[in-house]
Protein backbone atom coordinates (compact mmCIF):
# COMPACT_ATOMS: atom_id res chain seq x y z
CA UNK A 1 114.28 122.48 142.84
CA UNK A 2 111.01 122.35 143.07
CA UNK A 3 110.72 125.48 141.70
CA UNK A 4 112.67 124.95 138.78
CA UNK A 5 110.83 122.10 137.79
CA UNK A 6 107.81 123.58 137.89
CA UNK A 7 109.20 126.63 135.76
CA UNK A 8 110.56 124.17 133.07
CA UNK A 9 106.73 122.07 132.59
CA UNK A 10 105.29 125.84 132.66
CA UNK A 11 107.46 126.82 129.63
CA UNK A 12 107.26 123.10 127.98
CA UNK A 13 103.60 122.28 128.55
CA UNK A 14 102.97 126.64 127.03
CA UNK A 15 100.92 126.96 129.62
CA UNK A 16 101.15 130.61 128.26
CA UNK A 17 97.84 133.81 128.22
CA UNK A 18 97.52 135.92 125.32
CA UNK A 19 94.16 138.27 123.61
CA UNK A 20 93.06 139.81 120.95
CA UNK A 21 92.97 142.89 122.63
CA UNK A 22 96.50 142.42 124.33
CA UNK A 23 94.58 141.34 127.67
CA UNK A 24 95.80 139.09 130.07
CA UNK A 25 93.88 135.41 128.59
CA UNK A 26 94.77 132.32 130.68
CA UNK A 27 96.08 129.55 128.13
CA UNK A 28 93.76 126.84 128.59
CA UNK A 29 92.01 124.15 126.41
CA UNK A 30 88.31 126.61 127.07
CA UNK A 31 90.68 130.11 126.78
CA UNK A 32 92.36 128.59 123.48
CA UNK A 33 89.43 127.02 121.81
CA UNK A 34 87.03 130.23 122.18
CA UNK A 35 90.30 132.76 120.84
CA UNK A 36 90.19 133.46 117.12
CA UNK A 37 93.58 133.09 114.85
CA UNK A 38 94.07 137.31 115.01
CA UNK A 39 93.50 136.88 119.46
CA UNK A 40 97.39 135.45 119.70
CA UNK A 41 98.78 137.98 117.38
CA UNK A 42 99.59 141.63 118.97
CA UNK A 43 100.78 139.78 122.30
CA UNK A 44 103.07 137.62 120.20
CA UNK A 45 104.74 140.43 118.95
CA UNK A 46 105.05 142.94 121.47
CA UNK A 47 106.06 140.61 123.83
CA UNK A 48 109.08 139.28 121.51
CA UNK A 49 109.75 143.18 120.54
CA UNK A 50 109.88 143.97 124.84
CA UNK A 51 112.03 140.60 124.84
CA UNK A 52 114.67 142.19 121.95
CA UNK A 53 114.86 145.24 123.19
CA UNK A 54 115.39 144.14 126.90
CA UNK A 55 118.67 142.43 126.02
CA UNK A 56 119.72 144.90 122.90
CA UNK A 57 120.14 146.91 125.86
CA UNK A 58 121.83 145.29 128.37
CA UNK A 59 123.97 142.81 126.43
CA UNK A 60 123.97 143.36 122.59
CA UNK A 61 124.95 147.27 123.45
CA UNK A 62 127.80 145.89 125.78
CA UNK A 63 129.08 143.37 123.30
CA UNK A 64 129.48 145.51 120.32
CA UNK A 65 130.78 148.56 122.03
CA UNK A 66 127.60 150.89 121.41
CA UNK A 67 127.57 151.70 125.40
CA UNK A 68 130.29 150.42 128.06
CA UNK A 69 129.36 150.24 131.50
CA UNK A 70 130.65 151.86 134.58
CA UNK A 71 129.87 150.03 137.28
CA UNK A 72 131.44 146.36 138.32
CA UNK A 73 129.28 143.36 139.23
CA UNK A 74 126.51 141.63 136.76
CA UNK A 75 127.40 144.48 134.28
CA UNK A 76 130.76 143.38 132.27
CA UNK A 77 129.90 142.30 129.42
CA UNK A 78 131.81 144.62 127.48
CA UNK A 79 134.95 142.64 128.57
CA UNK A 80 133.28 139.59 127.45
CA UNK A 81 132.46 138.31 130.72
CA UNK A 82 129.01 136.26 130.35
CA UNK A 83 127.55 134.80 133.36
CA UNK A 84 125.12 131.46 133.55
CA UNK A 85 121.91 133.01 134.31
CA UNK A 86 121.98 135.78 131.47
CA UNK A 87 121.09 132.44 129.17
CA UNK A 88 117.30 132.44 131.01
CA UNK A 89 115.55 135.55 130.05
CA UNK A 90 116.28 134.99 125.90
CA UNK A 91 115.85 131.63 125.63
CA UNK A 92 112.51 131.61 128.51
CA UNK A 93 110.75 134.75 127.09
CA UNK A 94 110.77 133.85 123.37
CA UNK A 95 109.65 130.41 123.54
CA UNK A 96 107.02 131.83 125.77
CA UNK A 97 106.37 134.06 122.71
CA UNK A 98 106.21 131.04 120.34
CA UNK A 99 103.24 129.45 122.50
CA UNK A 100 100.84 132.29 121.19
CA UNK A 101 102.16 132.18 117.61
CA UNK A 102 101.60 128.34 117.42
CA UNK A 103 98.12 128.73 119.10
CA UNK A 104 97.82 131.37 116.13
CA UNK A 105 99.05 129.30 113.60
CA UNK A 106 97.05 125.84 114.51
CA UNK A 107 93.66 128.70 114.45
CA UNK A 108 94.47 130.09 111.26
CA UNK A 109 94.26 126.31 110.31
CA UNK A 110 91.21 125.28 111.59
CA UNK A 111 89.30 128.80 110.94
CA UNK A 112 90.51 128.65 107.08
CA UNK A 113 92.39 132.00 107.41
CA UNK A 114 95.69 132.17 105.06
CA UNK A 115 96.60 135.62 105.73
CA UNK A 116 96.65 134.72 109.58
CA UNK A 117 98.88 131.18 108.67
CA UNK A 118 100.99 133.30 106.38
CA UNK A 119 101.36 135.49 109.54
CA UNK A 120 101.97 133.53 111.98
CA UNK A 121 104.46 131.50 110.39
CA UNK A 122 106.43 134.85 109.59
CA UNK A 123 106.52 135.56 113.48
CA UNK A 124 107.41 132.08 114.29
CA UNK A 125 110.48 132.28 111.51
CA UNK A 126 111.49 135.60 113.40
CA UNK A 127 111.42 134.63 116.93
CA UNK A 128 113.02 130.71 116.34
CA UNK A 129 115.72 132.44 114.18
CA UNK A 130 116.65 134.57 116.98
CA UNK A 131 116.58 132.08 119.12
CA UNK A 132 118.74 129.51 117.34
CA UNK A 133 121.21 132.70 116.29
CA UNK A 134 122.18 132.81 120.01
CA UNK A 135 122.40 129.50 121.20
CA UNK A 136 123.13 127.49 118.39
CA UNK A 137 121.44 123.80 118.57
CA UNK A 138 117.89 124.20 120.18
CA UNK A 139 114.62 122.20 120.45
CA UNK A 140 112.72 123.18 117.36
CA UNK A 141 110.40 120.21 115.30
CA UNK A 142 109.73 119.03 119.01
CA UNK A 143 109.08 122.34 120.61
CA UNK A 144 105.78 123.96 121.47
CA UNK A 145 104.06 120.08 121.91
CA UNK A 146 103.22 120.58 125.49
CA UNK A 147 99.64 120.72 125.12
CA UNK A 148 98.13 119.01 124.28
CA UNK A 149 100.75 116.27 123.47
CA UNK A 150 102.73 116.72 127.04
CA UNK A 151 106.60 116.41 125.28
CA UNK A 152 108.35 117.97 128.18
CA UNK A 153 111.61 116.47 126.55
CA UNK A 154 112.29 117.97 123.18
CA UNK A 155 114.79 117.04 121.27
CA UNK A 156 117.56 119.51 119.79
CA UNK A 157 117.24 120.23 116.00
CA UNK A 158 121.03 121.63 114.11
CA UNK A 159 120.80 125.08 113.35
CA UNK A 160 121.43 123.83 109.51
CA UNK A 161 118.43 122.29 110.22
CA UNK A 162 116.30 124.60 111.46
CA UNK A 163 117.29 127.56 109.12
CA UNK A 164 116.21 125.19 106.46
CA UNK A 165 112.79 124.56 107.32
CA UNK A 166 112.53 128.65 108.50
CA UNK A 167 113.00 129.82 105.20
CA UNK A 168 110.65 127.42 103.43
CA UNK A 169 108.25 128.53 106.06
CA UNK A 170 108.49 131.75 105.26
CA UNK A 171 108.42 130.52 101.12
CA UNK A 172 105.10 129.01 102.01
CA UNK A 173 103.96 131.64 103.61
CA UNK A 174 104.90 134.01 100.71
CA UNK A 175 102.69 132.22 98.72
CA UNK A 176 99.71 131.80 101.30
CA UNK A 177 98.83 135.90 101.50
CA UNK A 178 95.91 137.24 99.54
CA UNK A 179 96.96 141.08 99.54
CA UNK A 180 93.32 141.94 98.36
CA UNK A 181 92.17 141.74 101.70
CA UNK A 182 92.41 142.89 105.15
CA UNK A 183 93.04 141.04 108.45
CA UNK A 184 89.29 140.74 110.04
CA UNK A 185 89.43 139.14 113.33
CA UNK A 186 91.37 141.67 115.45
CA UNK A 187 93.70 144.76 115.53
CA UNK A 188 96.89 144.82 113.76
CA UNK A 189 99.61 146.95 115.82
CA UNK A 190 102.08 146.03 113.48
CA UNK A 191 101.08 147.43 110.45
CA UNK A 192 97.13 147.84 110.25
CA UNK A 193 96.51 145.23 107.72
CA UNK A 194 92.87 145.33 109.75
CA UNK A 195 92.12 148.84 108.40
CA UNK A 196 93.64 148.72 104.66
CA UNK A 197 95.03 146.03 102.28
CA UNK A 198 98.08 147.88 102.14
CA UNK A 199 98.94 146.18 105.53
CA UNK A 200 98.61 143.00 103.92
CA UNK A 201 100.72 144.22 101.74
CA UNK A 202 103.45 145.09 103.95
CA UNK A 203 103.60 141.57 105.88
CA UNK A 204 103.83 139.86 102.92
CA UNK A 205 107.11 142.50 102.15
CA UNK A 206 108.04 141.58 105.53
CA UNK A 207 107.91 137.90 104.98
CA UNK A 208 110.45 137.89 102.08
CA UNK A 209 112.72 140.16 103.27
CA UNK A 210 112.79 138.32 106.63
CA UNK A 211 113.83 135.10 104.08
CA UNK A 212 116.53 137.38 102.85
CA UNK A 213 117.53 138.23 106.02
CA UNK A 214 117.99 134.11 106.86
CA UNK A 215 119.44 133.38 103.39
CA UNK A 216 121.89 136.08 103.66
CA UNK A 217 122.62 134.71 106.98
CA UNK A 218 123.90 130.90 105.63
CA UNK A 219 124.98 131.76 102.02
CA UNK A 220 128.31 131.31 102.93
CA UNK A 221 127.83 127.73 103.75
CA UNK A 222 125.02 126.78 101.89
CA UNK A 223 125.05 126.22 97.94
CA UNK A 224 121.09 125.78 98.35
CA UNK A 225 120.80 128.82 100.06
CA UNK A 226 122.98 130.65 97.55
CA UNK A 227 120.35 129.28 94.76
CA UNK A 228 118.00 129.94 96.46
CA UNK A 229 119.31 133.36 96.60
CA UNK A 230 119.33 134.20 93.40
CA UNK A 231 116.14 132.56 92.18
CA UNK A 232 114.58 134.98 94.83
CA UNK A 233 116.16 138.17 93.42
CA UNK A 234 115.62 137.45 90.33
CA UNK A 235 111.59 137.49 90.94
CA UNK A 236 110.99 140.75 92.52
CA UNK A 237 106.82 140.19 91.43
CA UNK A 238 106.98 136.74 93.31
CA UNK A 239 108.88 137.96 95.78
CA UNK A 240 108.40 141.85 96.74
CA UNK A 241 110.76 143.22 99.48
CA UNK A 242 110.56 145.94 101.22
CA UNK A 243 110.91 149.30 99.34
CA UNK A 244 110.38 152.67 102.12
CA UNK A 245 111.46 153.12 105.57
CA UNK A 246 107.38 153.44 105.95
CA UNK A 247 107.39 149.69 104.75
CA UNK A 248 109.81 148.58 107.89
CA UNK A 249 108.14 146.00 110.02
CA UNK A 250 108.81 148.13 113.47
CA UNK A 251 106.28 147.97 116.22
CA UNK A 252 105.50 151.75 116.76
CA UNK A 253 104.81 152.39 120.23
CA UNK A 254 101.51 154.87 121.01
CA UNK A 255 102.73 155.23 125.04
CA UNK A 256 99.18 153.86 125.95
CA UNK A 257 98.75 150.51 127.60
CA UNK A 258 100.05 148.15 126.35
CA UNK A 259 101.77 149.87 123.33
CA UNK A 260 104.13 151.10 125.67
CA UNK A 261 108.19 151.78 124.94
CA UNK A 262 109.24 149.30 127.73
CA UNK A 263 111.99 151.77 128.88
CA UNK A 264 109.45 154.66 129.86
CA UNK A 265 109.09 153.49 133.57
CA UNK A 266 112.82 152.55 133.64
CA UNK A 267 114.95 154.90 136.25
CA UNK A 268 117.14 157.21 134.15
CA UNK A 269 119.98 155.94 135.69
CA UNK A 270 119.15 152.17 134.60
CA UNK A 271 118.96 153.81 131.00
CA UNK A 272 121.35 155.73 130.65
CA UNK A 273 123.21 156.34 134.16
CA UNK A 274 124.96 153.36 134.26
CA UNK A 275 126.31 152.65 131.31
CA UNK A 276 128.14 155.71 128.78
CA UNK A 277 128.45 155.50 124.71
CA UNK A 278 131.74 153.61 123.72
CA UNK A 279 134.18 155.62 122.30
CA UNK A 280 133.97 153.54 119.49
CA UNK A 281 130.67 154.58 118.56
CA UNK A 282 130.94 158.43 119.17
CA UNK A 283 134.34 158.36 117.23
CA UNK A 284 132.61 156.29 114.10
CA UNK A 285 129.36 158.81 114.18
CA UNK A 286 131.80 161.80 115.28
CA UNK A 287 134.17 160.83 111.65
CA UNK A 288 130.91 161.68 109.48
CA UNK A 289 129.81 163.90 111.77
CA UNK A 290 126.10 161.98 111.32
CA UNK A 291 123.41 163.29 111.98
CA UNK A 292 121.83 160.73 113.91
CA UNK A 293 124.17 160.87 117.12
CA UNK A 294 122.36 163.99 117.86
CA UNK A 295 119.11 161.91 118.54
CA UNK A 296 121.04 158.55 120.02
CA UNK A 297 123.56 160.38 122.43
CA UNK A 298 123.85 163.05 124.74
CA UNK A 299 126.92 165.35 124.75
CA UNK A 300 129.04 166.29 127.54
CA UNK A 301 130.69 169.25 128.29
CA UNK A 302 129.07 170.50 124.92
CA UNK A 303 131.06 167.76 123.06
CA UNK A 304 130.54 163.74 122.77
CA UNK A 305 132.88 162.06 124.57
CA UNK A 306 132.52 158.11 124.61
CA UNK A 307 134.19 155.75 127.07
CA UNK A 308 136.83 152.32 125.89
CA UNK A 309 135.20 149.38 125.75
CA UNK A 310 136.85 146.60 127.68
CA UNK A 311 139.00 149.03 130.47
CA UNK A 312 140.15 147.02 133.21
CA UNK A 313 139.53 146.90 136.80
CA UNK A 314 142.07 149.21 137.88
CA UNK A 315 140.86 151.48 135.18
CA UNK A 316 137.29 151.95 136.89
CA UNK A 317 137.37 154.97 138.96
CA UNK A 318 139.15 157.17 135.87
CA UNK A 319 136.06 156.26 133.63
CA UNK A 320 133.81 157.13 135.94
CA UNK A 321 135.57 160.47 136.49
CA UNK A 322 135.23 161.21 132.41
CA UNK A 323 132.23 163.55 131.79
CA UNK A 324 130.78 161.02 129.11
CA UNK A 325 128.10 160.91 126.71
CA UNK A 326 125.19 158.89 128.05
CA UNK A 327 122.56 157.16 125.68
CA UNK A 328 120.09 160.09 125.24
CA UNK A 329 117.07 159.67 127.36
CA UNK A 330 114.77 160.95 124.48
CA UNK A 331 114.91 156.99 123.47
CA UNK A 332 113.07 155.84 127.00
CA UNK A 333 109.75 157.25 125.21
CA UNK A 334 110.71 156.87 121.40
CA UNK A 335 108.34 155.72 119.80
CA UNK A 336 110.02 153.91 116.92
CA UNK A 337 112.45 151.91 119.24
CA UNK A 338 110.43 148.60 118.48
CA UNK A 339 112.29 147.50 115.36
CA UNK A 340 111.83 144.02 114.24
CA UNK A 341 113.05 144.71 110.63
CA UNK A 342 114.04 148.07 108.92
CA UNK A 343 113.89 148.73 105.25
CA UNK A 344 117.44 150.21 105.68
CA UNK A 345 118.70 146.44 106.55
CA UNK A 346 116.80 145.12 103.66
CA UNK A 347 119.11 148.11 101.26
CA UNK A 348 122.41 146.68 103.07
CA UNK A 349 121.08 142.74 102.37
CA UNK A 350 120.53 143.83 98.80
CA UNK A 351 123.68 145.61 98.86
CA UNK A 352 126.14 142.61 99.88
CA UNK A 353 123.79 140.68 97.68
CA UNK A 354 125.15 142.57 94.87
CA UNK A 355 128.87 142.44 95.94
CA UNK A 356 128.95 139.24 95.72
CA UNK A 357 127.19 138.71 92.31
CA UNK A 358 123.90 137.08 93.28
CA UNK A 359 122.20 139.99 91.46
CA UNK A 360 123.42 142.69 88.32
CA UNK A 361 122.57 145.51 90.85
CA UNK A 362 124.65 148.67 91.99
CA UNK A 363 126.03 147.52 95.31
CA UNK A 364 126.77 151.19 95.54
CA UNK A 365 123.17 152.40 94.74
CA UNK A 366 121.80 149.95 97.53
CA UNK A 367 124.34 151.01 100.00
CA UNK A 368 123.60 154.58 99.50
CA UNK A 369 119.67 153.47 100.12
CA UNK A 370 120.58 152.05 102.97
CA UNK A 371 121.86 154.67 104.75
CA UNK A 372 119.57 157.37 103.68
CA UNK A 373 116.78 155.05 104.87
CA UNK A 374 118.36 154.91 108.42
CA UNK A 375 118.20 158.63 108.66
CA UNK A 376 115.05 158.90 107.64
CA UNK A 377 113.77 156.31 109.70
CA UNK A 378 115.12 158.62 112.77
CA UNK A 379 113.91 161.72 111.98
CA UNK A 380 117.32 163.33 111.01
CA UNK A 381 117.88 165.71 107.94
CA UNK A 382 120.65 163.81 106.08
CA UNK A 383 123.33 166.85 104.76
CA UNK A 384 123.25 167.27 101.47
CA UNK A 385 127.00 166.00 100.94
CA UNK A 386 126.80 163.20 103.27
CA UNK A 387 127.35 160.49 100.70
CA UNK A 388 130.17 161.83 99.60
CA UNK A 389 131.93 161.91 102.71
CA UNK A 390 135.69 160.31 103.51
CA UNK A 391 134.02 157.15 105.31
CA UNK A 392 130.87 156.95 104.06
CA UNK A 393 131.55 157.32 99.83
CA UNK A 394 131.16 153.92 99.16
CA UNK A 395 134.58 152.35 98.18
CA UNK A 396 133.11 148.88 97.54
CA UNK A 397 134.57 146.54 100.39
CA UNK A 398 132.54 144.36 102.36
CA UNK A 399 133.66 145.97 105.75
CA UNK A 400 132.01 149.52 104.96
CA UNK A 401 128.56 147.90 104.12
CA UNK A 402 128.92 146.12 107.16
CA UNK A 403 129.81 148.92 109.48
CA UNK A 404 127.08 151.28 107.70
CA UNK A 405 124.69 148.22 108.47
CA UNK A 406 125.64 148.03 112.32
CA UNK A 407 124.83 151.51 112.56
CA UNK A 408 121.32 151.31 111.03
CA UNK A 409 121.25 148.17 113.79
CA UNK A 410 120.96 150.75 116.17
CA UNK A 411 118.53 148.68 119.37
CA UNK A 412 117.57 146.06 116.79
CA UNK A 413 117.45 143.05 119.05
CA UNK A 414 120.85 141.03 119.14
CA UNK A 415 121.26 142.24 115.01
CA UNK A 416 124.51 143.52 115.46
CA UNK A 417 126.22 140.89 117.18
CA UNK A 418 124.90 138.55 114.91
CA UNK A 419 126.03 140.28 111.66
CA UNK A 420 129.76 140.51 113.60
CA UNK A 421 129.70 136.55 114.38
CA UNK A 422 129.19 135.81 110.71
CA UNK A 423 131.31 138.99 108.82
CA UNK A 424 133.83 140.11 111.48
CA UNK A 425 132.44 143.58 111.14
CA UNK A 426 132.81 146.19 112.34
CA UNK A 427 136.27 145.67 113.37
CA UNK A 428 136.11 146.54 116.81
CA UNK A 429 139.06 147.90 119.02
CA UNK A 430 139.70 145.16 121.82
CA UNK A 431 140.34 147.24 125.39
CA UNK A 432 143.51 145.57 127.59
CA UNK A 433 140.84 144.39 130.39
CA UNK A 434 139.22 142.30 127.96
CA UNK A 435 138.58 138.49 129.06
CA UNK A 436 137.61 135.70 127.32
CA UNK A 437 141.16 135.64 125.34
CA UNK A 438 139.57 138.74 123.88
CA UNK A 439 137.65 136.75 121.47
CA UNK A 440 134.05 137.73 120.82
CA UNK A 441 131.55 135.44 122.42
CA UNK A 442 129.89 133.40 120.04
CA UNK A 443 126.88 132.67 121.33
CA UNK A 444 125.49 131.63 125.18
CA UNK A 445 125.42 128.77 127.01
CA UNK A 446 122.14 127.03 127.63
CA UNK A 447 120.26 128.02 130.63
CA UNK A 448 120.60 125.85 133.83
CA UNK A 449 117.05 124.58 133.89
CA UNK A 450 117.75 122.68 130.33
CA UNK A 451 120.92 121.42 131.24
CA UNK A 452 118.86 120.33 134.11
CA UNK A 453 115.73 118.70 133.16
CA UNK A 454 116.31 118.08 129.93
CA UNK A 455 119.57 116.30 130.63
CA UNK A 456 119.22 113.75 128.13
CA UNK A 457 118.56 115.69 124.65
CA UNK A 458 120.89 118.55 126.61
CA UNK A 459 123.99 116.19 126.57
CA UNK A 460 122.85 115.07 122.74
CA UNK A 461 123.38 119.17 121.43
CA UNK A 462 126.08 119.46 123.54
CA UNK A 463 127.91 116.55 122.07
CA UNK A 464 126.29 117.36 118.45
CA UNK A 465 127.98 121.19 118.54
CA UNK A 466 131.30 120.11 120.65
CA UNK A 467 130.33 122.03 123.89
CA UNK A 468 128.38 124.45 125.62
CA UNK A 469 130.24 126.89 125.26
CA UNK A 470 130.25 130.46 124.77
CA UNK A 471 132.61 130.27 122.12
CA UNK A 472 131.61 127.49 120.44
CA UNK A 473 130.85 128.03 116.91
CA UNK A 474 127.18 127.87 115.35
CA UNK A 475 126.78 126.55 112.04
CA UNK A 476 127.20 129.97 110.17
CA UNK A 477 129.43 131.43 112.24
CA UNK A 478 132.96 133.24 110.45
């Protein structure tokens, strides 16, 4: 117990490290007050990249049927089995995360650096958004207060709530940048704003299309959002999004330390061993014959052969026997696995946008953008007839801009599962060993050191959402 309460005033007090140089920094009042706005920022974001990536892997993959695993134990996900203690890593590393980007943000302040604030307020909208997208309720306009204001007992905030006061962040921060110059106190990994003005440039392109990402994300229950929407579309010069898979805000790993793919000194067989592609996945890819399973998947017995998601028990030892594609190990050392944002989401945003009339565009012509900017992104030559081919001709329903965007998901944090709480797409087969009254988990249960000792507030959410629960709605859940 001890232990965990000492864990709990570590994460509430952010009694965190961070530098400018991506060096360890102890977080304290001397550490903090000598650090300049652009010290917090590279950590921030790597660390909340390693964070995505960690769990895209191990439970986002498993949930929406990219990879099924073949062993038993602390590994079935896939049949919607979610234990406790998979609820600490998320919600521990990412507010962990938000400690540097509020020391950022209070710098940018006191130094007089807008470009920094606009920043930082970007990468706090990012991480809290995730954040709130799998639990639900969460502390928010209390959070991060530790020091030096000691509240070790935040108070929840609604999700409603909190995606409200994101996406004026991000509005205020759209209007904070001054793309005529560069970022001067520190390296940007993201996308060198400290060498050209074009990087400035780019985060501000981030920035918006993160908002569309979050407006998207509660237009169905929001008539603000939804005119908010459209006031946003309509001013492309106010509001520039994203326009080239170059522009994508995706942390591009060098393979020196720290800019290191956090898979490279991963076993093989903790990659890619344990766990095969769902058949799901290799029959989608396999339909269009795309041409980026080649660089996602390995083939087996010179063909791809994916495994059902959600087999039962009994079913174990005959997966295992099936020669099965495996997630190719190419991706361990990739160096464009770090995806916080791809233009090719932005095309499939703008693309449902258009469906459902919040702009005059071709739904069609973004759709197609979208998936030639996925390709790109991965290196593949896109065929010459691909758009035109049964599946992927656009026939203008909801469902195949969906499934095109889950694809282009491909290891983007929890993006997928998210996009299938609040569409229903893809439509995914449900296997007979599936748990959970086969229904989709909706989001996870708080972690056990919350429930704990922050009993209070905890009981408060609880009561506020109607149960911790994993399949307890959020507020813009289907």
């Amino acid at each position: 117990m001890k232990k965990l309460i000492f864990l709990y005033l570590f994460l509430i007090l952010a009694l965190t490290s961070c530098t400018e140089g991506m060096e360890e920094l102890n977080h304290d009042p001397e550490g903090v007050s000598s650090a300049t706005a652009g010290s917090f920022m590279n950590t921030a974001i790597l660390e909340g990249v390693n964070t995505g990536l960690s769990r895209s892997h191990r439970l986002n993959n498993e949930l929406m049927q990219v990879t099924v695993s073949l062993t038993e134990g602390n590994t079935v996900f896939h049949r919607y089995v979610l234990f406790p203690s998979e609820s600490d890593y998320m919600w521990s590393n990412y507010y962990l995360s938000l400690t540097n980007i509020e020391d950022m943000i209070q710098k940018a302040k006191a130094m007089s650096q807008p470009n920094y604030l606009a920043i930082g307020l970007t990468l706090k909208a990012w991480l809290f958004a995730n954040l709130t997208d799998i639990y639900g309720d969460i502390p928010y306009s209390q959070a991060l207060k530790g020091y030096p204001n000691y509240v070790v007992n935040p108070a929840f905030d609604k999700q409603e709530d909190i995606y409200t006061d994101l996406i004026a962040k991000l509005d205020t921060a759209n209007t904070l940048y001054d793309v005529t110059k560069t970022l001067t106190l520190g390296q940007d990994a993201l996308f060198g704003a400290d060498k050209s003005t074009v990087g400035t440039v780019r985060w501000k392109k981030f920035t918006n299309s993160l908002r569309l990402r979050l407006l998207m994300r509660g237009e169905a229950k929001s008539p603000a959002f939804q005119a908010q929407l459209k006031t946003m579309l309509a001013n492309p010069d106010k509001y520039p999004l994203m326009a080239s898979s170059d522009e994508s805000a995706a942390l591009k790993f060098t393979q020196v330390t720290p800019l290191l793919n956090p898979f490279t000194s991963a076993r093989d067989y903790d990659f890619n061993g344990a766990n095969a592609v769902s058949e799901f996945f290799i029959k989608t890819l396999s339909t269009w014959s795309d041409p980026r399973l080649d660089i996602w998947a390995t083939k087996a017995s010179s063909k791809y052969t994916g495994i059902p998601s959600g087999y039962t028990i009994a079913e174990g030892p005959a997966m295992n026997a099936i020669s099965s594609s495996k997630l190719n190990k190419n991706l361990k050392t990739s160096l464009i696995l770090g995806t916080i944002l791809q233009y090719a989401e932005v095309e499939f945003l703008l693309a449902e946008a258009a469906l459902k009339g919040y702009t005059t565009d071709s739904p069609k012509d973004h759709y197609e953008k979208g998936i030639s900017a996925s390709i790109k992104y991965w290196g593949a030559t896109q065929p010459t007839d691909f758009l035109t081919r049964s599946g992927v001709a656009y026939n203008g329903t909801l469902q195949q801009i969906m499934t095109q965007k889950y694809i282009a998901l491909f290891f983007n944090d929890m993006q997928q599962w998210f996009e299938y709480k609040r569409t229903g797409y893809p439509i995914l087969p449900v296997g007979k060993g599936v748990e959970n009254n086969g229904k989709m988990p909706m989001r996870l249960k708080y972690p056990l050191s919350t429930q704990s000792l922050n009993r209070a507030n905890y009981d408060k959410a609880v009561a506020q959402m109607g149960g911790d629960d994993i399949n307890t709605k959020t507020w813009w859940t289907k």
